Amino acid sequence: SVKNTNPLLPKKYLVERAKKSFLVMRRLSLLKQPLLSVVNDHLIDYPTPSNLSYWWGFGSLAGICLIVQILTGIFLAMHYTPHVDLAFVSVEHIMRDVNNGWLLRYTHANGASFFFIVVYAHIARNLYFGSYYKPRVLLWYTGIIIFVLMMATAFMGYVLPWGQMSFWGATVITNLFSAIPYAGESLAQWLWGGYSVNNATLNRFFSLHYLLPFLISGVAIAHLSLLHFNSSNNPLGSSSTMDKIAMYPFFIVKDIFSLLLVISVFSIFVCFPPNYLGHPDNYIEANAMVTPTHIVPEWYFLPFYAILRAIPDKLLGVLAMGAAIAILFIVPFICRSELRSMKFRYIARVFFWLFFADVFLLGYLGGQVAEEPYITISQIASTYYFLHFFVFMNVAY
């Protein structure tokens, strides 16, 4: 009930005010429910720095990509057969006989590529705006752990169609473990479940490919919790403890707009050139007696593959490739500039865009045949890759 303290107010106004008061009280009571309170605290009333740009939308896009990959993967697993004699046929069965199976498979395959595009953009934004500085070091670590788990999951998933590139890609990459002194051969045989890539390998990769996304989900929840505990960084690199506004509707609308753009581009890839980001040799069934003329991994591994091939020695090449990923873990300790954001570090910004071009160059070189002049250019590009982290990221201005 609403008490009439002003006799001049009409009764209709009092009734409307009573309805509004009731709706507000009802909303507050609903938000006290555990699940709704979590949604409200992290998606609606969550205080967000007011100057965030569209670059801060890649985190939520990555989460949506993960959900799409898990859902499509579960439905694909219902029809897939992890056996060397039946895997390739089961994929064709999904494409031809399962209702909307082609849509599931192309969504899952292209979804992996878009997942990596979004995550690479997310990492680049963090490097540009200095989001790895204290107090967000643990947040940065969980993000890189997600990236490493994604790479492992994507590699195992690429083996499952059991095409020519799947088989020989698995053979080449798993053979790299044999370069490890003393334990290398045993480790490689443990991965294979025998003395070569065989049925046991396919079964192991299928099991891990199915389970790892759920582990990624757990780390992603920890990543989100750390983000909301320390608050988001902002383009200025200043303190995020003031000048905040509610996440809804301001930034939720931005995220929805970005999502619609990504869905539009993604739908074009799924419906028109669905195999553009794949390799045509993977539509040939795996044959251990016929080696492809040029073995390449998926495009999102090509920069690291170029670093691997840039060094003639097998062990040193493996160490360099591993170091190219591991260096991301020590970025918070390498870069000691007092200015976080490269928005105010003009020379460092030039080096950042040179690094950006260098990664694209490495990706191109990784897809080329291992011969001159590509090997020499790969060595130069790989050198700059490491110099950027150890030298150029510390440029103060």
PDB file of N, CA and C in Angstrom, residues 93-163:
ATOM      1  N   HIS A  93      29.423 -40.174 -43.539  1.00  0.00           N
ATOM      2  CA  HIS A  93      28.050 -40.506 -43.139  1.00  0.00           C
ATOM      3  C   HIS A  93      27.380 -39.299 -42.483  1.00  0.00           C
ATOM      4  N   ILE A  94      28.120 -38.600 -41.642  1.00  0.00           N
ATOM      5  CA  ILE A  94      27.575 -37.383 -41.011  1.00  0.00           C
ATOM      6  C   ILE A  94      27.222 -36.350 -42.069  1.00  0.00           C
ATOM      7  N   MET A  95      28.092 -36.200 -43.045  1.00  0.00           N
ATOM      8  CA  MET A  95      27.887 -35.189 -44.080  1.00  0.00           C
ATOM      9  C   MET A  95      26.706 -35.528 -44.987  1.00  0.00           C
ATOM     10  N   ARG A  96      26.508 -36.812 -45.278  1.00  0.00           N
ATOM     11  CA  ARG A  96      25.555 -37.189 -46.314  1.00  0.00           C
ATOM     12  C   ARG A  96      24.223 -37.711 -45.770  1.00  0.00           C
ATOM     13  N   ASP A  97      24.252 -38.440 -44.658  1.00  0.00           N
ATOM     14  CA  ASP A  97      23.066 -39.166 -44.209  1.00  0.00           C
ATOM     15  C   ASP A  97      22.393 -38.593 -42.963  1.00  0.00           C
ATOM     16  N   VAL A  98      23.151 -37.954 -42.097  1.00  0.00           N
ATOM     17  CA  VAL A  98      22.574 -37.391 -40.865  1.00  0.00           C
ATOM     18  C   VAL A  98      21.855 -36.090 -41.199  1.00  0.00           C
ATOM     19  N   ASN A  99      20.655 -35.936 -40.655  1.00  0.00           N
ATOM     20  CA  ASN A  99      19.906 -34.701 -40.892  1.00  0.00           C
ATOM     21  C   ASN A  99      20.690 -33.494 -40.381  1.00  0.00           C
ATOM     22  N   ASN A 100      20.948 -32.567 -41.301  1.00  0.00           N
ATOM     23  CA  ASN A 100      21.724 -31.352 -40.990  1.00  0.00           C
ATOM     24  C   ASN A 100      23.125 -31.675 -40.469  1.00  0.00           C
ATOM     25  N   GLY A 101      23.615 -32.868 -40.800  1.00  0.00           N
ATOM     26  CA  GLY A 101      24.960 -33.245 -40.373  1.00  0.00           C
ATOM     27  C   GLY A 101      26.028 -32.355 -40.995  1.00  0.00           C
ATOM     28  N   TRP A 102      25.804 -31.960 -42.246  1.00  0.00           N
ATOM     29  CA  TRP A 102      26.767 -31.072 -42.908  1.00  0.00           C
ATOM     30  C   TRP A 102      26.889 -29.749 -42.158  1.00  0.00           C
ATOM     31  N   LEU A 103      25.752 -29.274 -41.641  1.00  0.00           N
ATOM     32  CA  LEU A 103      25.761 -28.012 -40.903  1.00  0.00           C
ATOM     33  C   LEU A 103      26.522 -28.165 -39.586  1.00  0.00           C
ATOM     34  N   LEU A 104      26.308 -29.291 -38.902  1.00  0.00           N
ATOM     35  CA  LEU A 104      27.029 -29.537 -37.647  1.00  0.00           C
ATOM     36  C   LEU A 104      28.538 -29.603 -37.883  1.00  0.00           C
ATOM     37  N   ARG A 105      28.917 -30.349 -38.922  1.00  0.00           N
ATOM     38  CA  ARG A 105      30.345 -30.544 -39.154  1.00  0.00           C
ATOM     39  C   ARG A 105      31.027 -29.248 -39.591  1.00  0.00           C
ATOM     40  N   TYR A 106      30.402 -28.524 -40.520  1.00  0.00           N
ATOM     41  CA  TYR A 106      31.011 -27.276 -40.989  1.00  0.00           C
ATOM     42  C   TYR A 106      31.009 -26.210 -39.905  1.00  0.00           C
ATOM     43  N   THR A 107      29.975 -26.207 -39.061  1.00  0.00           N
ATOM     44  CA  THR A 107      29.958 -25.259 -37.940  1.00  0.00           C
ATOM     45  C   THR A 107      31.084 -25.566 -36.971  1.00  0.00           C
ATOM     46  N   HIS A 108      31.299 -26.851 -36.702  1.00  0.00           N
ATOM     47  CA  HIS A 108      32.353 -27.244 -35.766  1.00  0.00           C
ATOM     48  C   HIS A 108      33.737 -26.962 -36.354  1.00  0.00           C
ATOM     49  N   ALA A 109      33.939 -27.298 -37.629  1.00  0.00           N
ATOM     50  CA  ALA A 109      35.254 -27.119 -38.258  1.00  0.00           C
ATOM     51  C   ALA A 109      35.603 -25.640 -38.399  1.00  0.00           C
ATOM     52  N   ASN A 110      34.673 -24.845 -38.931  1.00  0.00           N
ATOM     53  CA  ASN A 110      34.932 -23.416 -39.079  1.00  0.00           C
ATOM     54  C   ASN A 110      34.876 -22.694 -37.737  1.00  0.00           C
ATOM     55  N   GLY A 111      34.105 -23.251 -36.792  1.00  0.00           N
ATOM     56  CA  GLY A 111      34.048 -22.668 -35.464  1.00  0.00           C
ATOM     57  C   GLY A 111      35.402 -22.699 -34.780  1.00  0.00           C
ATOM     58  N   ALA A 112      36.178 -23.758 -35.017  1.00  0.00           N
ATOM     59  CA  ALA A 112      37.526 -23.827 -34.448  1.00  0.00           C
ATOM     60  C   ALA A 112      38.392 -22.692 -34.979  1.00  0.00           C
ATOM     61  N   SER A 113      38.300 -22.438 -36.302  1.00  0.00           N
ATOM     62  CA  SER A 113      39.084 -21.342 -36.885  1.00  0.00           C
ATOM     63  C   SER A 113      38.664 -19.999 -36.322  1.00  0.00           C
ATOM     64  N   PHE A 114      37.360 -19.765 -36.212  1.00  0.00           N
ATOM     65  CA  PHE A 114      36.887 -18.489 -35.681  1.00  0.00           C
ATOM     66  C   PHE A 114      37.219 -18.355 -34.204  1.00  0.00           C
ATOM     67  N   PHE A 115      37.220 -19.462 -33.486  1.00  0.00           N
ATOM     68  CA  PHE A 115      37.612 -19.448 -32.077  1.00  0.00           C
ATOM     69  C   PHE A 115      39.044 -18.930 -31.954  1.00  0.00           C
ATOM     70  N   PHE A 116      39.944 -19.432 -32.816  1.00  0.00           N
ATOM     71  CA  PHE A 116      41.333 -18.986 -32.766  1.00  0.00           C
ATOM     72  C   PHE A 116      41.466 -17.530 -33.220  1.00  0.00           C
ATOM     73  N   ILE A 117      40.696 -17.121 -34.205  1.00  0.00           N
ATOM     74  CA  ILE A 117      40.738 -15.719 -34.632  1.00  0.00           C
ATOM     75  C   ILE A 117      40.378 -14.797 -33.473  1.00  0.00           C
ATOM     76  N   VAL A 118      39.298 -15.138 -32.772  1.00  0.00           N
ATOM     77  CA  VAL A 118      38.843 -14.324 -31.644  1.00  0.00           C
ATOM     78  C   VAL A 118      39.885 -14.326 -30.525  1.00  0.00           C
ATOM     79  N   VAL A 119      40.458 -15.497 -30.217  1.00  0.00           N
ATOM     80  CA  VAL A 119      41.439 -15.588 -29.123  1.00  0.00           C
ATOM     81  C   VAL A 119      42.729 -14.856 -29.489  1.00  0.00           C
ATOM     82  N   TYR A 120      43.186 -14.972 -30.741  1.00  0.00           N
ATOM     83  CA  TYR A 120      44.381 -14.233 -31.169  1.00  0.00           C
ATOM     84  C   TYR A 120      44.140 -12.723 -31.057  1.00  0.00           C
ATOM     85  N   ALA A 121      42.961 -12.263 -31.450  1.00  0.00           N
ATOM     86  CA  ALA A 121      42.636 -10.843 -31.321  1.00  0.00           C
ATOM     87  C   ALA A 121      42.589 -10.426 -29.854  1.00  0.00           C
ATOM     88  N   HIS A 122      42.073 -11.318 -29.013  1.00  0.00           N
ATOM     89  CA  HIS A 122      41.985 -11.055 -27.574  1.00  0.00           C
ATOM     90  C   HIS A 122      43.384 -10.925 -26.961  1.00  0.00           C
ATOM     91  N   ILE A 123      44.302 -11.813 -27.344  1.00  0.00           N
ATOM     92  CA  ILE A 123      45.679 -11.760 -26.846  1.00  0.00           C
ATOM     93  C   ILE A 123      46.366 -10.488 -27.342  1.00  0.00           C
ATOM     94  N   ALA A 124      46.160 -10.156 -28.630  1.00  0.00           N
ATOM     95  CA  ALA A 124      46.772  -8.945 -29.195  1.00  0.00           C
ATOM     96  C   ALA A 124      46.286  -7.697 -28.461  1.00  0.00           C
ATOM     97  N   ARG A 125      45.009  -7.641 -28.138  1.00  0.00           N
ATOM     98  CA  ARG A 125      44.483  -6.485 -27.410  1.00  0.00           C
ATOM     99  C   ARG A 125      45.126  -6.381 -26.026  1.00  0.00           C
ATOM    100  N   ASN A 126      45.294  -7.525 -25.349  1.00  0.00           N
ATOM    101  CA  ASN A 126      45.926  -7.511 -24.032  1.00  0.00           C
ATOM    102  C   ASN A 126      47.375  -7.043 -24.103  1.00  0.00           C
ATOM    103  N   LEU A 127      48.098  -7.466 -25.145  1.00  0.00           N
ATOM    104  CA  LEU A 127      49.478  -7.028 -25.308  1.00  0.00           C
ATOM    105  C   LEU A 127      49.550  -5.536 -25.617  1.00  0.00           C
ATOM    106  N   TYR A 128      48.614  -5.053 -26.406  1.00  0.00           N
ATOM    107  CA  TYR A 128      48.632  -3.640 -26.820  1.00  0.00           C
ATOM    108  C   TYR A 128      48.316  -2.720 -25.649  1.00  0.00           C
ATOM    109  N   PHE A 129      47.319  -3.070 -24.854  1.00  0.00           N
ATOM    110  CA  PHE A 129      46.880  -2.194 -23.769  1.00  0.00           C
ATOM    111  C   PHE A 129      47.477  -2.565 -22.413  1.00  0.00           C
ATOM    112  N   GLY A 130      48.401  -3.531 -22.382  1.00  0.00           N
ATOM    113  CA  GLY A 130      49.084  -3.862 -21.137  1.00  0.00           C
ATOM    114  C   GLY A 130      48.197  -4.478 -20.078  1.00  0.00           C
ATOM    115  N   SER A 131      47.308  -5.381 -20.479  1.00  0.00           N
ATOM    116  CA  SER A 131      46.389  -5.999 -19.520  1.00  0.00           C
ATOM    117  C   SER A 131      47.022  -7.130 -18.734  1.00  0.00           C
ATOM    118  N   TYR A 132      48.324  -7.366 -18.928  1.00  0.00           N
ATOM    119  CA  TYR A 132      49.021  -8.436 -18.227  1.00  0.00           C
ATOM    120  C   TYR A 132      49.769  -7.920 -16.995  1.00  0.00           C
ATOM    121  N   TYR A 133      49.719  -6.619 -16.756  1.00  0.00           N
ATOM    122  CA  TYR A 133      50.418  -6.039 -15.602  1.00  0.00           C
ATOM    123  C   TYR A 133      49.719  -6.418 -14.294  1.00  0.00           C
ATOM    124  N   LYS A 134      50.468  -6.323 -13.208  1.00  0.00           N
ATOM    125  CA  LYS A 134      49.903  -6.505 -11.886  1.00  0.00           C
ATOM    126  C   LYS A 134      48.780  -5.480 -11.679  1.00  0.00           C
ATOM    127  N   PRO A 135      47.611  -5.856 -11.154  1.00  0.00           N
ATOM    128  CA  PRO A 135      47.286  -7.086 -10.409  1.00  0.00           C
ATOM    129  C   PRO A 135      46.607  -8.161 -11.265  1.00  0.00           C
ATOM    130  N   ARG A 136      46.815  -8.147 -12.591  1.00  0.00           N
ATOM    131  CA  ARG A 136      46.108  -9.084 -13.471  1.00  0.00           C
ATOM    132  C   ARG A 136      47.026 -10.179 -13.996  1.00  0.00           C
ATOM    133  N   VAL A 137      48.083 -10.484 -13.259  1.00  0.00           N
ATOM    134  CA  VAL A 137      49.034 -11.513 -13.709  1.00  0.00           C
ATOM    135  C   VAL A 137      48.365 -12.881 -13.735  1.00  0.00           C
ATOM    136  N   LEU A 138      47.635 -13.239 -12.684  1.00  0.00           N
ATOM    137  CA  LEU A 138      46.940 -14.533 -12.659  1.00  0.00           C
ATOM    138  C   LEU A 138      45.871 -14.599 -13.741  1.00  0.00           C
ATOM    139  N   LEU A 139      45.219 -13.490 -13.999  1.00  0.00           N
ATOM    140  CA  LEU A 139      44.234 -13.434 -15.076  1.00  0.00           C
ATOM    141  C   LEU A 139      44.895 -13.734 -16.413  1.00  0.00           C
ATOM    142  N   TRP A 140      46.073 -13.143 -16.647  1.00  0.00           N
ATOM    143  CA  TRP A 140      46.833 -13.395 -17.876  1.00  0.00           C
ATOM    144  C   TRP A 140      47.241 -14.865 -17.964  1.00  0.00           C
ATOM    145  N   TYR A 141      47.694 -15.441 -16.849  1.00  0.00           N
ATOM    146  CA  TYR A 141      48.120 -16.845 -16.844  1.00  0.00           C
ATOM    147  C   TYR A 141      46.968 -17.786 -17.207  1.00  0.00           C
ATOM    148  N   THR A 142      45.813 -17.567 -16.618  1.00  0.00           N
ATOM    149  CA  THR A 142      44.679 -18.450 -16.946  1.00  0.00           C
ATOM    150  C   THR A 142      44.298 -18.315 -18.414  1.00  0.00           C
ATOM    151  N   GLY A 143      44.418 -17.109 -18.969  1.00  0.00           N
ATOM    152  CA  GLY A 143      44.132 -16.933 -20.390  1.00  0.00           C
ATOM    153  C   GLY A 143      45.098 -17.702 -21.268  1.00  0.00           C
ATOM    154  N   ILE A 144      46.393 -17.688 -20.938  1.00  0.00           N
ATOM    155  CA  ILE A 144      47.390 -18.423 -21.732  1.00  0.00           C
ATOM    156  C   ILE A 144      47.205 -19.921 -21.559  1.00  0.00           C
ATOM    157  N   ILE A 145      46.814 -20.365 -20.362  1.00  0.00           N
ATOM    158  CA  ILE A 145      46.525 -21.793 -20.157  1.00  0.00           C
ATOM    159  C   ILE A 145      45.367 -22.216 -21.056  1.00  0.00           C
ATOM    160  N   ILE A 146      44.336 -21.389 -21.151  1.00  0.00           N
ATOM    161  CA  ILE A 146      43.220 -21.690 -22.062  1.00  0.00           C
ATOM    162  C   ILE A 146      43.725 -21.802 -23.489  1.00  0.00           C
ATOM    163  N   PHE A 147      44.619 -20.900 -23.892  1.00  0.00           N
ATOM    164  CA  PHE A 147      45.173 -20.913 -25.247  1.00  0.00           C
ATOM    165  C   PHE A 147      45.933 -22.214 -25.520  1.00  0.00           C
ATOM    166  N   VAL A 148      46.749 -22.656 -24.570  1.00  0.00           N
ATOM    167  CA  VAL A 148      47.513 -23.903 -24.742  1.00  0.00           C
ATOM    168  C   VAL A 148      46.569 -25.102 -24.829  1.00  0.00           C
ATOM    169  N   LEU A 149      45.566 -25.135 -23.971  1.00  0.00           N
ATOM    170  CA  LEU A 149      44.588 -26.233 -24.016  1.00  0.00           C
ATOM    171  C   LEU A 149      43.812 -26.224 -25.327  1.00  0.00           C
ATOM    172  N   MET A 150      43.521 -25.030 -25.839  1.00  0.00           N
ATOM    173  CA  MET A 150      42.859 -24.927 -27.144  1.00  0.00           C
ATOM    174  C   MET A 150      43.709 -25.535 -28.248  1.00  0.00           C
ATOM    175  N   MET A 151      45.010 -25.250 -28.212  1.00  0.00           N
ATOM    176  CA  MET A 151      45.901 -25.780 -29.245  1.00  0.00           C
ATOM    177  C   MET A 151      45.938 -27.304 -29.191  1.00  0.00           C
ATOM    178  N   ALA A 152      46.021 -27.855 -27.986  1.00  0.00           N
ATOM    179  CA  ALA A 152      46.033 -29.319 -27.849  1.00  0.00           C
ATOM    180  C   ALA A 152      44.717 -29.917 -28.343  1.00  0.00           C
ATOM    181  N   THR A 153      43.608 -29.296 -27.976  1.00  0.00           N
ATOM    182  CA  THR A 153      42.286 -29.802 -28.394  1.00  0.00           C
ATOM    183  C   THR A 153      42.119 -29.726 -29.899  1.00  0.00           C
ATOM    184  N   ALA A 154      42.548 -28.609 -30.493  1.00  0.00           N
ATOM    185  CA  ALA A 154      42.400 -28.430 -31.943  1.00  0.00           C
ATOM    186  C   ALA A 154      43.271 -29.419 -32.707  1.00  0.00           C
ATOM    187  N   PHE A 155      44.485 -29.671 -32.214  1.00  0.00           N
ATOM    188  CA  PHE A 155      45.359 -30.634 -32.891  1.00  0.00           C
ATOM    189  C   PHE A 155      44.751 -32.033 -32.889  1.00  0.00           C
ATOM    190  N   MET A 156      44.229 -32.450 -31.744  1.00  0.00           N
ATOM    191  CA  MET A 156      43.613 -33.773 -31.656  1.00  0.00           C
ATOM    192  C   MET A 156      42.347 -33.852 -32.498  1.00  0.00           C
ATOM    193  N   GLY A 157      41.594 -32.759 -32.545  1.00  0.00           N
ATOM    194  CA  GLY A 157      40.392 -32.749 -33.378  1.00  0.00           C
ATOM    195  C   GLY A 157      40.709 -32.837 -34.859  1.00  0.00           C
ATOM    196  N   TYR A 158      41.858 -32.257 -35.271  1.00  0.00           N
ATOM    197  CA  TYR A 158      42.245 -32.300 -36.679  1.00  0.00           C
ATOM    198  C   TYR A 158      42.578 -33.718 -37.123  1.00  0.00           C
ATOM    199  N   VAL A 159      42.960 -34.571 -36.165  1.00  0.00           N
ATOM    200  CA  VAL A 159      43.307 -35.957 -36.497  1.00  0.00           C
ATOM    201  C   VAL A 159      42.052 -36.804 -36.726  1.00  0.00           C
ATOM    202  N   LEU A 160      40.946 -36.455 -36.102  1.00  0.00           N
ATOM    203  CA  LEU A 160      39.765 -37.322 -36.082  1.00  0.00           C
ATOM    204  C   LEU A 160      39.160 -37.633 -37.450  1.00  0.00           C
ATOM    205  N   PRO A 161      39.113 -36.704 -38.421  1.00  0.00           N
ATOM    206  CA  PRO A 161      38.530 -37.083 -39.731  1.00  0.00           C
ATOM    207  C   PRO A 161      39.298 -38.178 -40.452  1.00  0.00           C
ATOM    208  N   TRP A 162      40.544 -38.416 -40.037  1.00  0.00           N
ATOM    209  CA  TRP A 162      41.374 -39.505 -40.583  1.00  0.00           C
ATOM    210  C   TRP A 162      41.560 -39.386 -42.089  1.00  0.00           C
ATOM    211  N   GLY A 163      41.777 -38.154 -42.525  1.00  0.00           N
ATOM    212  CA  GLY A 163      42.180 -37.925 -43.905  1.00  0.00           C
ATOM    213  C   GLY A 163      43.697 -37.964 -44.011  1.00  0.00           C
TER     214      GLY A 163
END
